[in-house]
CSV table of C-alpha atoms and ligand atoms in Angstrom, one decimal:
chain,number,residue,atom,x,y,z
K,172,MET,CA,29.9,-18.2,-42.6
K,173,ASN,CA,29.0,-14.7,-43.8
K,174,LEU,CA,27.1,-12.5,-41.4
K,175,ASN,CA,24.9,-10.6,-43.7
K,176,ARG,CA,21.2,-9.7,-43.7
K,177,ARG,CA,20.2,-12.5,-46.0
K,178,THR,CA,21.6,-15.3,-43.9
K,179,LEU,CA,20.2,-13.7,-40.7
K,180,LEU,CA,16.7,-13.4,-42.3
K,181,THR,CA,16.9,-16.9,-43.7
K,182,THR,CA,18.3,-18.6,-40.6
K,183,ALA,CA,15.6,-21.0,-39.5
K,184,SER,CA,16.6,-21.8,-35.9
K,185,ALA,CA,18.2,-20.0,-33.0
K,186,ALA,CA,20.8,-22.8,-32.7
K,187,SER,CA,22.1,-22.1,-36.2
K,188,ALA,CA,22.0,-18.5,-35.6
K,189,ALA,CA,24.1,-19.1,-32.4
K,190,ALA,CA,26.5,-21.4,-34.3
K,191,MET,CA,26.8,-18.7,-37.0
K,192,LEU,CA,27.7,-16.1,-34.4
K,193,GLY,CA,30.3,-18.4,-32.9
K,194,THR,CA,28.5,-19.2,-29.7
K,195,SER,CA,28.2,-22.9,-28.9
K,196,SER,CA,24.8,-24.3,-28.8
K,197,ALA,CA,25.7,-26.4,-25.7
K,198,LEU,CA,26.4,-23.1,-23.9
K,199,SER,CA,22.9,-21.7,-24.9
K,200,THR,CA,21.2,-24.9,-23.6
K,201,ALA,CA,22.9,-24.5,-20.3
K,202,ALA,CA,22.0,-20.9,-20.0
K,203,ALA,CA,18.3,-21.7,-20.8
K,204,GLN,CA,18.1,-23.7,-17.6
K,205,THR,CA,17.8,-20.5,-15.6
K,206,ALA,CA,14.1,-19.5,-15.5
K,207,PRO,CA,13.3,-16.4,-17.4
K,208,ALA,CA,12.6,-13.5,-14.9
K,209,GLY,CA,9.4,-12.6,-16.7
K,210,LYS,CA,9.4,-9.1,-15.5
K,211,GLN,CA,11.4,-5.8,-16.0
K,212,ALA,CA,14.2,-4.5,-13.6
K,213,PRO,CA,13.2,-1.8,-11.1
K,214,ALA,CA,13.2,1.6,-12.9
K,215,PHE,CA,15.1,4.3,-11.1
K,216,TYR,CA,17.9,6.4,-12.5
K,217,ARG,CA,20.1,8.8,-10.5
K,218,TYR,CA,22.0,11.8,-11.5
K,219,LYS,CA,23.6,14.8,-9.8
K,220,ILE,CA,22.8,18.4,-10.0
K,221,GLY,CA,25.6,20.0,-8.0
K,222,SER,CA,25.6,18.2,-4.7
K,223,PHE,CA,21.9,17.3,-5.1
K,224,GLU,CA,21.0,13.7,-6.1
K,225,VAL,CA,18.2,13.5,-8.4
K,226,THR,CA,16.3,10.3,-9.2
K,227,SER,CA,13.9,9.7,-12.1
K,228,VAL,CA,11.5,7.1,-10.8
K,229,ASN,CA,9.2,5.3,-13.2
K,230,ASP,CA,5.6,4.9,-12.4
K,231,GLY,CA,4.9,2.6,-15.4
K,232,VAL,CA,3.5,2.9,-19.0
K,233,ASN,CA,-0.1,3.1,-20.2
K,234,ARG,CA,-1.1,1.8,-23.6
K,235,PHE,CA,-4.5,2.2,-25.1
K,236,PRO,CA,-6.1,2.1,-28.6
K,237,LEU,CA,-5.0,5.2,-30.5
K,238,PRO,CA,-8.0,7.5,-30.6
K,239,ASP,CA,-8.8,9.1,-34.0
K,240,THR,CA,-8.5,12.6,-32.4
K,241,PHE,CA,-5.5,12.0,-30.1
K,242,VAL,CA,-3.8,14.9,-31.8
K,243,ARG,CA,-6.6,17.5,-32.3
K,244,ASN,CA,-4.9,19.2,-35.3
K,245,ALA,CA,-3.1,16.3,-37.0
K,246,LYS,CA,-4.5,13.4,-39.1
K,247,LYS,CA,-4.4,10.0,-37.4
K,248,GLU,CA,-2.2,8.8,-40.3
K,249,GLU,CA,0.3,11.5,-39.4
K,250,VAL,CA,0.4,10.5,-35.8
K,251,GLN,CA,0.7,6.8,-36.9
K,252,ALA,CA,3.7,7.7,-39.1
K,253,ALA,CA,5.4,9.5,-36.3
K,254,LEU,CA,4.8,6.4,-34.0
K,255,ALA,CA,6.3,4.2,-36.7
K,256,ASP,CA,9.3,6.5,-37.0
K,257,ALA,CA,9.9,5.8,-33.3
K,258,TYR,CA,9.4,2.0,-33.8
K,259,LEU,CA,6.4,2.2,-31.5
K,260,PRO,CA,3.2,0.3,-32.3
K,261,THR,CA,0.9,2.4,-34.5
K,262,ASP,CA,-2.5,1.2,-33.3
K,263,VAL,CA,-2.0,2.0,-29.7
K,264,MET,CA,-0.8,5.1,-27.8
K,265,THR,CA,2.1,4.7,-25.5
K,266,ILE,CA,2.4,7.0,-22.6
K,267,TRP,CA,5.2,6.8,-19.9
K,268,PHE,CA,5.1,8.2,-16.4
K,269,ASN,CA,8.1,9.3,-14.5
K,270,PRO,CA,8.0,11.4,-11.3
K,271,THR,CA,11.2,13.0,-10.0
K,272,LEU,CA,12.8,12.6,-6.6
K,273,ILE,CA,15.3,15.2,-5.3
K,274,ASN,CA,17.6,14.5,-2.4
K,275,THR,CA,19.1,17.9,-1.3
K,276,GLY,CA,21.2,16.2,1.4
K,277,SER,CA,18.8,17.3,4.1
K,278,ARG,CA,15.5,17.1,2.4
K,279,LEU,CA,13.7,14.6,0.2
K,280,ILE,CA,11.3,16.2,-2.3
K,281,LEU,CA,9.1,14.2,-4.7
K,282,ILE,CA,7.6,16.0,-7.7
K,283,ASP,CA,4.4,14.4,-8.8
K,284,THR,CA,3.1,11.1,-7.6
K,285,GLY,CA,1.9,8.9,-10.6
K,286,LEU,CA,-1.4,6.9,-10.8
K,287,GLY,CA,-1.6,5.3,-7.4
K,288,ASP,CA,-1.5,1.5,-6.5
K,289,PRO,CA,0.1,-0.9,-8.8
K,290,LYS,CA,-2.3,-2.2,-11.5
K,291,GLY,CA,-0.7,-4.0,-14.4
K,292,PRO,CA,1.9,-1.9,-16.1
K,293,ILE,CA,1.0,1.4,-14.1
K,294,GLY,CA,1.3,2.5,-10.5
K,295,HIS,CA,4.8,1.4,-9.9
K,296,LEU,CA,6.2,4.5,-8.3
K,297,ARG,CA,6.2,3.0,-4.7
K,298,PRO,CA,7.8,-0.3,-5.6
K,299,ASN,CA,10.4,1.6,-7.7
K,300,LEU,CA,11.0,4.0,-4.7
K,301,ALA,CA,11.4,0.9,-2.4
K,302,ALA,CA,14.0,-0.5,-4.9
K,303,ALA,CA,15.8,2.8,-4.8
K,304,GLY,CA,16.0,2.5,-1.0
K,305,ILE,CA,13.5,5.3,-0.4
K,306,ASP,CA,11.0,4.9,2.5
K,307,PRO,CA,7.9,6.7,1.7
K,308,LYS,CA,7.7,8.1,5.3
K,309,ALA,CA,11.0,9.7,4.7
K,310,ILE,CA,9.7,12.0,2.0
K,311,ASP,CA,9.5,15.6,3.4
K,312,THR,CA,7.7,17.4,0.5
K,313,VAL,CA,5.4,16.3,-2.3
K,314,ILE,CA,5.2,18.9,-5.1
K,315,ILE,CA,2.3,18.7,-7.6
K,316,SER,CA,2.8,20.2,-11.0
K,317,HIS,CA,-0.8,20.1,-12.0
K,318,PHE,CA,-4.1,18.3,-11.1
K,319,HIS,CA,-4.4,15.5,-13.8
K,320,ALA,CA,-4.9,12.1,-12.3
K,321,ASP,CA,-1.4,10.7,-13.4
K,322,HIS,CA,0.1,13.4,-11.2
K,323,ILE,CA,-2.0,13.5,-8.1
K,324,ASN,CA,-3.5,10.0,-7.7
K,325,GLY,CA,-0.4,8.6,-6.0
K,326,ILE,CA,-1.0,11.1,-3.1
K,327,ARG,CA,-3.2,8.3,-1.7
K,328,ASN,CA,-3.3,4.5,-1.9
K,329,GLY,CA,-6.3,2.3,-2.7
K,330,ALA,CA,-7.4,2.5,1.0
K,331,ASN,CA,-7.5,6.2,0.6
K,332,GLU,CA,-4.5,6.6,3.0
K,333,LEU,CA,-1.7,9.0,2.4
K,334,ASN,CA,1.2,7.3,0.6
K,335,PHE,CA,3.7,9.8,1.9
K,336,PRO,CA,2.3,10.4,5.4
K,337,ASN,CA,4.9,12.8,6.7
K,338,ALA,CA,5.1,15.0,3.6
K,339,GLU,CA,3.8,18.4,3.2
K,340,ILE,CA,2.0,18.7,0.0
K,341,MET,CA,2.6,21.7,-2.2
K,342,VAL,CA,0.2,22.6,-5.1
K,343,PRO,CA,0.0,25.5,-7.6
K,344,ASN,CA,-2.3,28.2,-6.7
K,345,GLY,CA,-3.6,28.4,-10.3
K,346,GLU,CA,-4.5,24.7,-10.3
K,347,TRP,CA,-6.2,24.8,-6.9
K,348,ASP,CA,-8.3,27.9,-7.9
K,349,PHE,CA,-9.2,26.4,-11.2
K,350,TRP,CA,-10.2,22.7,-10.2
K,351,MET,CA,-11.7,23.7,-6.8
K,352,SER,CA,-14.1,26.1,-8.3
K,353,ASP,CA,-17.7,24.8,-8.3
K,354,ASP,CA,-18.5,27.3,-11.0
K,355,ASN,CA,-15.7,25.8,-13.4
K,356,MET,CA,-16.9,22.3,-12.6
K,357,ASN,CA,-20.6,23.0,-13.4
K,358,LYS,CA,-19.8,24.7,-16.6
K,359,ALA,CA,-17.1,22.1,-17.7
K,360,PRO,CA,-17.9,19.7,-20.6
K,361,GLU,CA,-19.4,16.3,-19.4
K,362,ALA,CA,-16.2,14.5,-20.3
K,363,MET,CA,-14.2,16.7,-17.9
K,364,LYS,CA,-16.5,16.3,-14.8
K,365,GLY,CA,-14.7,13.2,-13.7
K,366,ALA,CA,-11.4,15.1,-13.6
K,367,PHE,CA,-13.0,17.7,-11.3
K,368,GLY,CA,-14.4,14.8,-9.1
K,369,ASN,CA,-11.0,13.2,-8.9
K,370,VAL,CA,-9.3,16.3,-7.7
K,371,ARG,CA,-12.0,16.6,-4.9
K,372,ARG,CA,-11.5,13.0,-4.0
K,373,VAL,CA,-7.7,13.3,-3.7
K,374,PHE,CA,-7.7,16.5,-1.8
K,375,LYS,CA,-10.7,15.8,0.5
K,376,GLY,CA,-9.5,16.4,4.1
K,377,LEU,CA,-6.2,18.1,3.0
K,378,GLU,CA,-7.9,21.5,2.2
K,379,ASP,CA,-6.2,23.1,5.1
K,380,LYS,CA,-3.0,21.2,4.9
K,381,VAL,CA,-1.8,21.8,1.3
K,382,LYS,CA,0.6,24.6,0.9
K,383,LYS,CA,0.0,26.6,-2.2
K,384,TYR,CA,2.7,28.2,-4.4
K,385,ASN,CA,3.0,30.5,-7.4
K,386,ALA,CA,5.1,30.7,-10.4
K,387,ASP,CA,8.6,32.4,-10.2
K,388,GLN,CA,9.0,31.4,-6.6
K,389,GLU,CA,11.8,29.4,-5.0
K,390,ILE,CA,9.7,26.7,-3.2
K,391,ALA,CA,12.5,24.5,-2.0
K,392,PRO,CA,16.2,24.8,-1.9
K,393,GLY,CA,17.4,25.6,-5.5
K,394,LEU,CA,13.9,24.7,-6.9
K,395,THR,CA,12.2,27.5,-8.7
K,396,THR,CA,8.7,27.3,-10.3
K,397,ILE,CA,8.0,28.4,-13.9
K,398,ALA,CA,4.6,29.2,-15.3
K,399,THR,CA,4.0,26.9,-18.2
K,400,PRO,CA,0.1,27.3,-18.8
K,401,GLY,CA,-1.9,25.6,-21.5
K,402,HIS,CA,-1.8,21.8,-20.7
K,403,THR,CA,-3.9,23.0,-17.7
K,404,PRO,CA,-4.6,26.6,-16.6
K,405,GLY,CA,-2.2,26.5,-13.6
K,406,HIS,CA,0.4,24.1,-15.0
K,407,ILE,CA,3.9,24.5,-13.5
K,408,SER,CA,7.3,23.4,-14.5
K,409,TYR,CA,10.6,23.8,-12.5
K,410,ALA,CA,14.3,24.7,-12.8
K,411,LEU,CA,16.5,23.0,-10.2
K,412,ALA,CA,19.9,24.6,-9.7
K,413,ASN,CA,22.8,23.6,-7.6
K,414,GLY,CA,26.4,24.4,-7.9
K,415,ASN,CA,27.0,24.9,-11.6
K,416,ASP,CA,24.3,22.4,-12.7
K,417,ARG,CA,20.8,22.9,-13.8
K,418,VAL,CA,17.9,20.8,-14.9
K,419,LEU,CA,14.5,21.9,-16.1
K,420,ILE,CA,11.8,19.7,-14.9
K,421,GLN,CA,9.1,20.2,-17.5
K,422,SER,CA,6.1,18.3,-16.1
K,423,ASP,CA,3.7,18.0,-19.1
K,424,VAL,CA,5.0,20.7,-21.5
K,425,THR,CA,4.8,17.8,-23.9
K,426,ASN,CA,3.3,14.3,-23.7
K,427,ASN,CA,5.0,11.5,-25.7
K,428,PRO,CA,8.1,13.3,-27.2
K,429,HIS,CA,8.3,11.2,-30.5
K,430,LEU,CA,5.1,13.1,-31.3
K,431,PHE,CA,5.2,16.4,-29.6
K,432,VAL,CA,8.8,17.4,-29.2
K,433,LYS,CA,9.2,16.6,-32.8
K,434,ASN,CA,6.0,18.4,-33.7
K,435,PRO,CA,5.4,21.1,-31.2
K,436,GLY,CA,2.6,22.5,-33.2
K,437,TRP,CA,0.5,19.3,-32.4
K,438,HIS,CA,-2.1,19.7,-29.8
K,439,VAL,CA,-2.6,16.5,-27.7
K,440,GLN,CA,-6.1,16.1,-26.6
K,441,PHE,CA,-5.1,16.5,-23.0
K,442,ASP,CA,-4.0,20.0,-23.5
K,443,MET,CA,-6.8,22.1,-22.1
K,444,ASN,CA,-5.8,25.2,-24.2
K,445,GLY,CA,-4.0,23.9,-27.3
K,446,PRO,CA,-2.6,27.2,-28.7
K,447,GLU,CA,-1.5,28.3,-25.3
K,448,ALA,CA,0.2,25.0,-24.6
K,449,GLU,CA,2.0,25.3,-28.0
K,450,ALA,CA,3.3,28.7,-27.3
K,451,THR,CA,4.5,27.6,-23.8
K,452,ARG,CA,6.2,24.5,-25.5
K,453,ARG,CA,8.1,26.6,-28.1
K,454,LYS,CA,9.2,29.2,-25.5
K,455,PHE,CA,10.3,26.5,-23.0
K,456,TYR,CA,12.2,24.4,-25.6
K,457,ASP,CA,13.8,27.5,-27.3
K,458,MET,CA,15.2,28.3,-23.7
K,459,ALA,CA,16.3,24.7,-23.1
K,460,ALA,CA,18.0,24.4,-26.6
K,461,ALA,CA,19.7,27.9,-26.4
K,462,ASP,CA,21.3,27.1,-23.0
K,463,LYS,CA,21.8,23.3,-23.7
K,464,LEU,CA,19.9,22.5,-20.4
K,465,LEU,CA,19.1,19.1,-19.3
K,466,VAL,CA,15.3,18.5,-19.4
K,467,ALA,CA,13.4,16.0,-17.3
K,468,GLY,CA,10.1,15.1,-18.9
K,469,PHE,CA,7.4,13.3,-16.9
K,470,HIS,CA,6.1,11.7,-20.1
K,471,PHE,CA,9.5,11.0,-21.7
K,472,PRO,CA,10.5,7.3,-22.0
K,473,PHE,CA,12.6,6.3,-19.0
K,474,PRO,CA,15.0,7.6,-17.7
K,475,ALA,CA,13.1,10.5,-18.9
K,476,THR,CA,16.0,13.0,-19.1
K,477,GLY,CA,17.7,14.4,-22.1
K,478,TYR,CA,18.6,17.5,-24.1
K,479,VAL,CA,16.3,19.2,-26.7
K,480,GLU,CA,17.8,20.6,-29.9
K,481,LYS,CA,16.0,22.8,-32.5
K,482,VAL,CA,15.6,21.0,-35.7
K,483,GLY,CA,13.7,22.9,-38.5
K,484,THR,CA,10.4,23.9,-37.1
K,485,GLY,CA,10.4,21.4,-34.3
K,486,TYR,CA,12.9,19.9,-31.9
K,487,ARG,CA,14.7,16.7,-31.3
K,488,LEU,CA,15.1,15.0,-27.9
K,489,VAL,CA,18.5,13.5,-27.3
K,490,PRO,CA,18.1,11.2,-24.2
K,491,VAL,CA,21.0,11.0,-21.7
K,492,SER,CA,23.4,8.1,-21.9
K,493,TRP,CA,23.3,5.7,-19.1
K,494,ASN,CA,26.0,6.8,-16.5
K,495,PRO,CA,27.1,4.1,-14.2
K,496,ALA,CA,28.9,6.6,-11.9
K,497,LEU,CA,27.5,9.5,-10.1
S,241,ZN,ZN1,0.5,13.9,-17.3
């Protein structure tokens, strides 16, 4: 039988499709006796940067009805067209979350912590770390890129205990100063007050324990901080270098890349200063593209690593190809 689009579209049953493809329907029946797993495989992906082992660990995905003003300076129809181009649903927004774990050989460093306890499709960092063989007690350092909930909430579990009890917690000076200021909280718009409250909840009791860091500083072996303001005032990205390898860990330089890598001029509603975030984005990706650097994106689709090329006035994300060998 001819394998063409028309026969595929008009094939009424799976059995005849199987027959058409040359598989026996008896075999299909036997295979169907295994119960479907009904859930996804654990999501962690390892790669090497020099002798360091880096693991992208998925915390899940959030989907919510697409707000009319999700992109402040683009029409909803334009946003929906970009989602359709990526074969994503156009009536909901899809946002992935992917913290990065670095094993230097002597230290375990986790950058950002996800949303906390598992709840539906989010909060899977700890189960995925467990699947990757990582004991949360073994993590030496937790580094926070900025103070939005999807990056700090996983510092604690639902019982308010520390998820990584032996880790020192490092936070950007600029974020601490901004979010801990009562003055900033009092003058913040009503919609932002919750974010200020959340920061205070998470860091309560840790005020004297957190270690603060600045931009342009090597805060762990091979890990240098980069000022990338705009998304939040003290937002930080990182360059991790070891041997001849380097990866840029961008944090939230962009949200969903199908929208914002492609259209760097679009300002997501989460960017606290849209024009500044855009300037940061263009500078960051111009550098990544010029040097053909690997980029890890907290909000990229898993495994959340790829290369960024310049295309016209925007960029294109080329995701890494699965590598079964390290
Ligand atoms: Zn984020």
